[in-house]
XYZ file of C-alpha atoms in Angstrom:
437
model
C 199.185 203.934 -41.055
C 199.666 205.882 -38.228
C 196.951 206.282 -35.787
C 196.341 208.765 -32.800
C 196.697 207.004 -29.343
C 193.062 206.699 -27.690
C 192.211 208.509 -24.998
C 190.404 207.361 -22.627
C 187.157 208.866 -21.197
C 186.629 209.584 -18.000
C 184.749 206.837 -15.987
C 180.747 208.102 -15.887
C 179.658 209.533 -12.701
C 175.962 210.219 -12.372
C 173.806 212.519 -9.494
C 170.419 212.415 -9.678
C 168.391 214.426 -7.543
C 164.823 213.548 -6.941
C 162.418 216.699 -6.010
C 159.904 219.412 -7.309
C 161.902 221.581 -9.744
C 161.503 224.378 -11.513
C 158.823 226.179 -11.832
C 157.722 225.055 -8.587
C 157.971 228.633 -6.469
C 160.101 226.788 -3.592
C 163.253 227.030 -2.391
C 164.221 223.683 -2.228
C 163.921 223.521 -6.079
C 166.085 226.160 -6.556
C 168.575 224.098 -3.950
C 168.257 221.003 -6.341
C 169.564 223.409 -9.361
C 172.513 224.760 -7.056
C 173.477 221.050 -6.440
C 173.123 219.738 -9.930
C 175.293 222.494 -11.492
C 178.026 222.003 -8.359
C 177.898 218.501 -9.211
C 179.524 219.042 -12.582
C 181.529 220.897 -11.362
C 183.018 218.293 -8.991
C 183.273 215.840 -12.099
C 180.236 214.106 -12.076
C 179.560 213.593 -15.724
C 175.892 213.351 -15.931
C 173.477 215.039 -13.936
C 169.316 214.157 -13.831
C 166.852 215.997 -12.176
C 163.530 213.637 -12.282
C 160.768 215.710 -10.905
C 156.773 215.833 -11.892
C 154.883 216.973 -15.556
C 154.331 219.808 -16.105
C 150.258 219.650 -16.563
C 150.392 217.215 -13.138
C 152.299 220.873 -11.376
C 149.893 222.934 -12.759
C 146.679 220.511 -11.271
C 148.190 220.578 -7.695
C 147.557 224.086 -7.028
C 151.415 224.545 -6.062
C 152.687 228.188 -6.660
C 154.346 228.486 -10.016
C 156.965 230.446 -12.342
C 156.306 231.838 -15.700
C 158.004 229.302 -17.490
C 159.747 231.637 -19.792
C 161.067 233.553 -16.718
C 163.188 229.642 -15.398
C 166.803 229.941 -15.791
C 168.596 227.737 -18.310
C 170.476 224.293 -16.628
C 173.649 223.997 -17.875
C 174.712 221.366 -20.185
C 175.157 218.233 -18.846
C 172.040 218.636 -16.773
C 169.177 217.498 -17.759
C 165.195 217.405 -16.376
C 163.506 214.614 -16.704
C 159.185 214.195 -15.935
C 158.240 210.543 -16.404
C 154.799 210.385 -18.004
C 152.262 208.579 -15.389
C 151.629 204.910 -15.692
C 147.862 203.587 -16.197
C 145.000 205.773 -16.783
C 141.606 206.062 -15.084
C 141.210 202.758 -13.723
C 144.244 203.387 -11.739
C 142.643 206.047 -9.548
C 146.189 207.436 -8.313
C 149.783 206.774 -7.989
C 149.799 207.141 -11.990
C 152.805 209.655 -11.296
C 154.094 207.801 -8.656
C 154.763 204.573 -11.332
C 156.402 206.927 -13.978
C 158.513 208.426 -11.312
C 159.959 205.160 -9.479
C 159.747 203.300 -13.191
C 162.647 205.770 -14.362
C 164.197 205.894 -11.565
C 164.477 201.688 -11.798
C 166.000 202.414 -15.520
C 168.482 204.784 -14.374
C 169.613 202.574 -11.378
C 170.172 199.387 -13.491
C 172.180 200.799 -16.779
C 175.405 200.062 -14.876
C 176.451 203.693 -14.076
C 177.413 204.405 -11.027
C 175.167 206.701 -9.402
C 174.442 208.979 -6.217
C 170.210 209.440 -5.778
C 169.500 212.236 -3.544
C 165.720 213.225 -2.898
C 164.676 216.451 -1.270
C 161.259 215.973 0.712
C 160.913 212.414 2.124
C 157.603 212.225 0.637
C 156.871 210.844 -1.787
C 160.993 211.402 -2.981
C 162.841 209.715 -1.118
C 160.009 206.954 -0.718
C 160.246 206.523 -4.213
C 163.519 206.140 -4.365
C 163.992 203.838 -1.441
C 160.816 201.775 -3.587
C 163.089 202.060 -7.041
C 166.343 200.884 -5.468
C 164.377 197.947 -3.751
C 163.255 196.684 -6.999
C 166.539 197.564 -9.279
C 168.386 195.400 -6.341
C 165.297 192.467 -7.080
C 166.000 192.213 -10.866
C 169.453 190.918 -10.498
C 171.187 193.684 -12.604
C 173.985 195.031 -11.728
C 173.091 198.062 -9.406
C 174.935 200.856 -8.223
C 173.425 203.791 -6.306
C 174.374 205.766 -2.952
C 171.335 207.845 -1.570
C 170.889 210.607 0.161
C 167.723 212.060 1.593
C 167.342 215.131 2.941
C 164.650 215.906 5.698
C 162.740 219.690 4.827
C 159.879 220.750 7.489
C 156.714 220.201 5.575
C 158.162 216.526 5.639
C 157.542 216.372 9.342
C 154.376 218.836 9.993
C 152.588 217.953 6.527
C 153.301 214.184 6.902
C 155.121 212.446 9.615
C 153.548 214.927 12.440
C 149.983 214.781 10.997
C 150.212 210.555 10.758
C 151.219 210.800 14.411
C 148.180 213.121 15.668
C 145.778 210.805 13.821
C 146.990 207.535 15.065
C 148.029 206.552 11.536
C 151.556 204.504 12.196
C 151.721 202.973 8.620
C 152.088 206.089 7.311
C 154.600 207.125 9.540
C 156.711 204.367 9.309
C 156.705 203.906 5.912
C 158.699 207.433 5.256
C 160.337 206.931 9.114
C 161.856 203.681 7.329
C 162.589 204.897 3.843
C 164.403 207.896 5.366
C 166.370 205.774 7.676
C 167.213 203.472 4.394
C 169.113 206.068 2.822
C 172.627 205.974 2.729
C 173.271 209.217 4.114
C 169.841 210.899 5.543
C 170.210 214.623 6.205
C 167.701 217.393 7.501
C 168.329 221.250 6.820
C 168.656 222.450 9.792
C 169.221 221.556 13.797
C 165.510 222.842 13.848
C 164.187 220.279 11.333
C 166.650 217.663 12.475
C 164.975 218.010 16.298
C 161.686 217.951 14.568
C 162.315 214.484 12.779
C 163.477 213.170 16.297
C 160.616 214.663 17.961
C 158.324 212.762 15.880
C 159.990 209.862 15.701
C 159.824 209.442 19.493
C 155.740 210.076 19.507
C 155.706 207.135 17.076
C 158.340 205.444 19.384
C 156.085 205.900 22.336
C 152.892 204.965 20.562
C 153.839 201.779 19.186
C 157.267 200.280 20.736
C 159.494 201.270 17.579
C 163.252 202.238 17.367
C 163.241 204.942 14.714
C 164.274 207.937 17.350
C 167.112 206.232 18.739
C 168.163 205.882 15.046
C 167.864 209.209 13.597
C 169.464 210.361 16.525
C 172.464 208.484 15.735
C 172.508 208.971 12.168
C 170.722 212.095 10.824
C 173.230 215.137 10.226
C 172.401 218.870 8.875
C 173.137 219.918 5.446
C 171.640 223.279 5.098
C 170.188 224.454 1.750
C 172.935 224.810 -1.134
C 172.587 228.224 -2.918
C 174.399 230.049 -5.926
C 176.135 232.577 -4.073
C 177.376 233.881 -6.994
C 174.158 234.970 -8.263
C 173.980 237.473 -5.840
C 177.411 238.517 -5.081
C 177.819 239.874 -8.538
C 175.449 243.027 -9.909
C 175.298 244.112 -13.069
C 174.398 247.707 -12.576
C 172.592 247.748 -15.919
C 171.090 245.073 -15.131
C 169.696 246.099 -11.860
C 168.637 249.480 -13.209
C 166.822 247.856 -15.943
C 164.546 245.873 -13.754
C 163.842 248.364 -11.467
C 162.694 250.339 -14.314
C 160.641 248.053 -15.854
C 158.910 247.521 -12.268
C 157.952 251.038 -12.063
C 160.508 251.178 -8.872
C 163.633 252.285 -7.501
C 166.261 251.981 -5.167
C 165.139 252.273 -1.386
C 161.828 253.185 -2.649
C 160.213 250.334 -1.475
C 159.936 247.267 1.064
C 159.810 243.838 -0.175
C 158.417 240.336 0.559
C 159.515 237.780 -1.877
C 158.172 233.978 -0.873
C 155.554 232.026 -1.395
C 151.805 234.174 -0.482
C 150.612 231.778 2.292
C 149.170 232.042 5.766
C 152.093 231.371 7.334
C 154.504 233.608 5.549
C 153.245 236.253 7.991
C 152.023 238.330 5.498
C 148.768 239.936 6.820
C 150.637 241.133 9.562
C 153.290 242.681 7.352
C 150.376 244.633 5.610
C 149.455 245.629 8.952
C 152.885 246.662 9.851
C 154.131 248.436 6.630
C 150.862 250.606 7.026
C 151.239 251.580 10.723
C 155.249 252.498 9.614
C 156.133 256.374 9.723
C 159.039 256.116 7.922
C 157.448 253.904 5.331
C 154.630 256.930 4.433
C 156.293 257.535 1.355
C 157.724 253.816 0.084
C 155.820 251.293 -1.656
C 155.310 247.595 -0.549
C 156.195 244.580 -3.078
C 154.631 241.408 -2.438
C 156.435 239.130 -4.864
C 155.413 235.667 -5.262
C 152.230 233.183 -5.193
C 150.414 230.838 -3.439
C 147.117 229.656 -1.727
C 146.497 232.691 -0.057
C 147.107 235.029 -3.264
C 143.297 235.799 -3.459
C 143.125 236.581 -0.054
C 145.885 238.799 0.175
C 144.601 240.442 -2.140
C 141.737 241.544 -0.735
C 143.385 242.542 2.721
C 145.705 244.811 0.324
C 143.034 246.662 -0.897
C 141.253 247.191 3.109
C 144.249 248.372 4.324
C 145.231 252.384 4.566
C 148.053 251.964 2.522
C 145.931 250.148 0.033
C 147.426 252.690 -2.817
C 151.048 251.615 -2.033
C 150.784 247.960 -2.204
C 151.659 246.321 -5.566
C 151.751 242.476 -6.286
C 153.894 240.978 -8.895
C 153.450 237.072 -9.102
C 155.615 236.977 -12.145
C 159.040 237.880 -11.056
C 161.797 235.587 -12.914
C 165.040 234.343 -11.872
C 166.811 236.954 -13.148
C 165.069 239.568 -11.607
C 165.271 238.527 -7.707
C 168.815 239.375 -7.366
C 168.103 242.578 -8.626
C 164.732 243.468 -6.605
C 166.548 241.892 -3.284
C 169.869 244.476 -3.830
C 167.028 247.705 -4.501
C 164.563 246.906 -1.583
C 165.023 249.929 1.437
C 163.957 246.689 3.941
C 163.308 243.385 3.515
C 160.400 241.472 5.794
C 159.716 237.868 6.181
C 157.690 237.720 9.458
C 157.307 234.113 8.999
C 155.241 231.866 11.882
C 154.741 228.438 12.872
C 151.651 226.338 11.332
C 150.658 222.857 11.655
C 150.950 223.003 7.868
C 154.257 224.447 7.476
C 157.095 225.596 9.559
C 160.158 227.820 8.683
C 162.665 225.411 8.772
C 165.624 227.352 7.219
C 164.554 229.938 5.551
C 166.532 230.305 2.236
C 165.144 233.382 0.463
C 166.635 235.344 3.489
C 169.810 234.314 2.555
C 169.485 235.025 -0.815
C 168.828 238.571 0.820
C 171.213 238.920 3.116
C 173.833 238.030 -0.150
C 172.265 240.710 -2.845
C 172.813 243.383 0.120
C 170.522 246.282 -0.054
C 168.334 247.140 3.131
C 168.282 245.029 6.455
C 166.228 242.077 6.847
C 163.323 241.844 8.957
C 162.195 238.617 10.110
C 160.834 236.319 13.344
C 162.595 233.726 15.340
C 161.024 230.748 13.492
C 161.723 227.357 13.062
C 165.351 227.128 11.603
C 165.192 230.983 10.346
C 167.795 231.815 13.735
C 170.155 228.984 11.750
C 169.817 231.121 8.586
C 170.295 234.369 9.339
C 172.213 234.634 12.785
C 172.873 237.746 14.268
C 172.606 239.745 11.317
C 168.391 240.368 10.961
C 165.912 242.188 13.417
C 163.725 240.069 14.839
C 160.659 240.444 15.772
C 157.854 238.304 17.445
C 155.466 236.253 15.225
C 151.870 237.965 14.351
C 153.070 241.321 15.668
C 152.249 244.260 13.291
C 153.417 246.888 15.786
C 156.431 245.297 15.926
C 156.716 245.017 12.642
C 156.066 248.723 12.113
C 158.343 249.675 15.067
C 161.474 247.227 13.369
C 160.694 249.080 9.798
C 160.985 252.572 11.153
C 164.402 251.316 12.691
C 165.788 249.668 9.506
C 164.919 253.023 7.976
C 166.158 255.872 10.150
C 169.439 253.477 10.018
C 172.982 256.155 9.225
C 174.269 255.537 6.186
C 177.182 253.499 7.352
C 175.806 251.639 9.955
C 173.465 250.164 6.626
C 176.444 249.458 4.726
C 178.613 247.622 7.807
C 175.489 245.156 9.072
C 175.106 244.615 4.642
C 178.957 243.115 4.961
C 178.451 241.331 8.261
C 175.346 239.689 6.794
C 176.945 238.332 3.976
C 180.058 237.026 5.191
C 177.612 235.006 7.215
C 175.874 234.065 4.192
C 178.813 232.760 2.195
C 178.572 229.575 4.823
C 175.773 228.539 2.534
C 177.436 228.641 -1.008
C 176.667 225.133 -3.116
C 180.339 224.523 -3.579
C 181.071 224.123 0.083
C 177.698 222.209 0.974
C 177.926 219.643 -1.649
C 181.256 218.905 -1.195
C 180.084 218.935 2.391
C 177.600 216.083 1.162
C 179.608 214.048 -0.704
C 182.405 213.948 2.218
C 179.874 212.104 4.253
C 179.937 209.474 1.229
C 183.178 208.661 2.212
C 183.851 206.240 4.921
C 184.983 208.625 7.772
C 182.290 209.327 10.328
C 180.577 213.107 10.782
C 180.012 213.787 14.268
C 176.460 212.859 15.145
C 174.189 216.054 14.585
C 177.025 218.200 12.919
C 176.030 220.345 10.545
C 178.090 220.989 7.423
């Protein structure tokens, strides 16, 4: 009997990629889908995304999608939210256990696996906590982690420990961070920011950990689907403009999250004050904590009739409301709560084309955007209005040449090029310290 000669399957290759997914309105979750589907592309056969429940999302107040408006993964990657461990007697951490449980499973089934987390906490402390214990059962375990340093890491957590004296804090996600096979941060800014911290705890208590993410932390900026944006579909585009009740260069947009310090008070200040924008309609698209109050500045403000809110705008349709917009503003500030550290939705922009960006000097934003935005200083509504009246009394063809310059600086940031970026710093050659790539 004659049989086929077997062919042997490719040896298993797993990512996993610890962080707050989809439908969490951030752009770090949307960087966590760009490097899951480059993944597969770079022959990793299995891809997990291990993120939070749904009803635990919903119960933290953080902005979220309409869940019928999240893009499909493709196959091969799959979401996974652990159920929470315990119930009431177990006042919290419930999630915490579920999370680090599976993450224990996944690291001691004898594939061989790279773990990256995207905020240090609680991510990449639950990772460092799941390979600790995988290692402690005596199973065969092999993982390669990465953790990658965003802002609110450092100003929500590491920065707030330090101002309230609280070192066990800090050092507990100083010294998970620093456990990680490869620890990144998204930008110089953030990187500085880590090491600035690091040295308060340093000089508080007689630690090292400054000295050590100065010799070992590098920049990875965000990873996004250039694609995406590069390509229109001019059916497309007119389709969701229609349905929005807009059209092209008919209106000014702001697409992040609605919080204080996404600027956007001032940019209701601004937008009204603007000449050229008499006629033009602002879009605030997103959601957040300061939705309500927003709201109500909106409707105070002269140009209360030609501001519109939509906090349901889908993956699809971003692309498409970027690439219509006559200006784009994101006059972002600094916060003890949350700094700018990269600034990816600008990029998004500055890829889609359409109108020029308007934006501040924030945090990592400069890293982001270069010299291809107007800048303008932080809680400044006449500058604001002045840099809108600019944008919009731009010639024709001096539009169109700074919409090419800004995204062939964009392209930098495509998800091919960082993760394979990322995984070069796997290997055992060393990255310059503090290079970004």
């Amino acid at each position: 009997m004659n049989r086929r000669p077997r062919r042997d399957l490719p040896p298993r290759r797993r990512l996993v990629i610890v962080v707050r997914a989809d439908p969490v309105i951030c752009g770090h979750s949307g960087e966590a889908r760009n490097l899951a589907e480059a993944a597969l592309l770079r022959g990793f056969t299995e891809v997990r995304i291990v993120t939070w429940p749904l009803d635990r999302l919903a119960e933290t107040g953080l902005p979220l999608k309409p869940l019928d408006g999240v893009s499909p993964y493709s196959v091969g990657i799959e979401v996974e939210r652990p159920a929470p461990v315990g119930d009431y007697k177990v006042p919290d951490g419930r999630y915490l256990a579920g999370l680090v449980g599976r993450l224990v499973e996944l690291f001691t089934d004898g594939v061989p696996t790279v773990a990256m987390s995207l905020y240090l906490s609680p991510h990449t402390v639950a990772v460092h906590d799941a390979v600790g214990v995988a290692r402690a059962t005596g199973l065969p375990v092999d993982v390669t982690t990465i953790a990658e340093a965003v802002g609110s890491d450092v100003t929500n957590v590491v920065r707030s420990c330090v101002a309230e004296g609280r070192f066990g804090a800090a050092a507990h996600v100083l010294t998970a961070y620093l456990s990680s096979d490869v620890p990144v941060a998204v930008s110089a800014y953030t990187r500085d920011l880590v090491i600035a911290s690091a040295e308060a705890v340093d000089a508080a208590h007689g630690t090292r950990f400054a000295a050590q993410c100065r010799d070992r932390v590098a920049i990875s900026y965000p990873a996004i689907n250039t694609a995406d944006y590069l390509t229109q579909d001019l059916d497309h585009f007119s389709a969701t403009l229609e349905r929005r009740g807009l059209h092209r260069n008919g209106y000014v947009l702001f697409l992040s999250r609605l919080a204080h310090a996404k600027g956007v008070d001032e940019l209701i200040a601004g937008f009204a004050a603007s000449e050229r924008c008499r006629g033009l309609t602002l879009v605030l698209a997103g959601n957040g904590p300061e939705a309500e109050h927003l709201h109500r500045v909106a409707a105070a403000s002269p140009a209360a009739d030609r501001i519109r809110f939509l906090d349901d705008v889908d993956d699809d349709e971003k692309p498409d409301l970027m690439a219509g917009c006559a200006a784009f503003v994101l006059p972002s500030k600094p916060r003890p709560e949350f700094v700018e550290t990269f600034g990816i939705a600008l990029v998004e922009k500055m890829l889609a084309g359409g109108g020029p960006v308007i934006t501040t000097d924030t945090g990592g934003i400069g890293e982001a955007v270069g010299d291809h935005a107007l800048i303008v200083p932080v809680e400044d509504p006449v500058a604001i209005a002045a840099a809108l009246d600019e944008a919009l009394s731009l010639p024709e063809h001096e539009r169109e040449a700074m919409e090419l310059r800004a995204r062939d600086h964009a392209l930098q940031f495509d998800r091919q090029r960082v993760f394979d970026r990322l995984l070069a710093r796997l290997a055992p050659e060393p990255t310059p310290v503090g290079a970004a790539f």
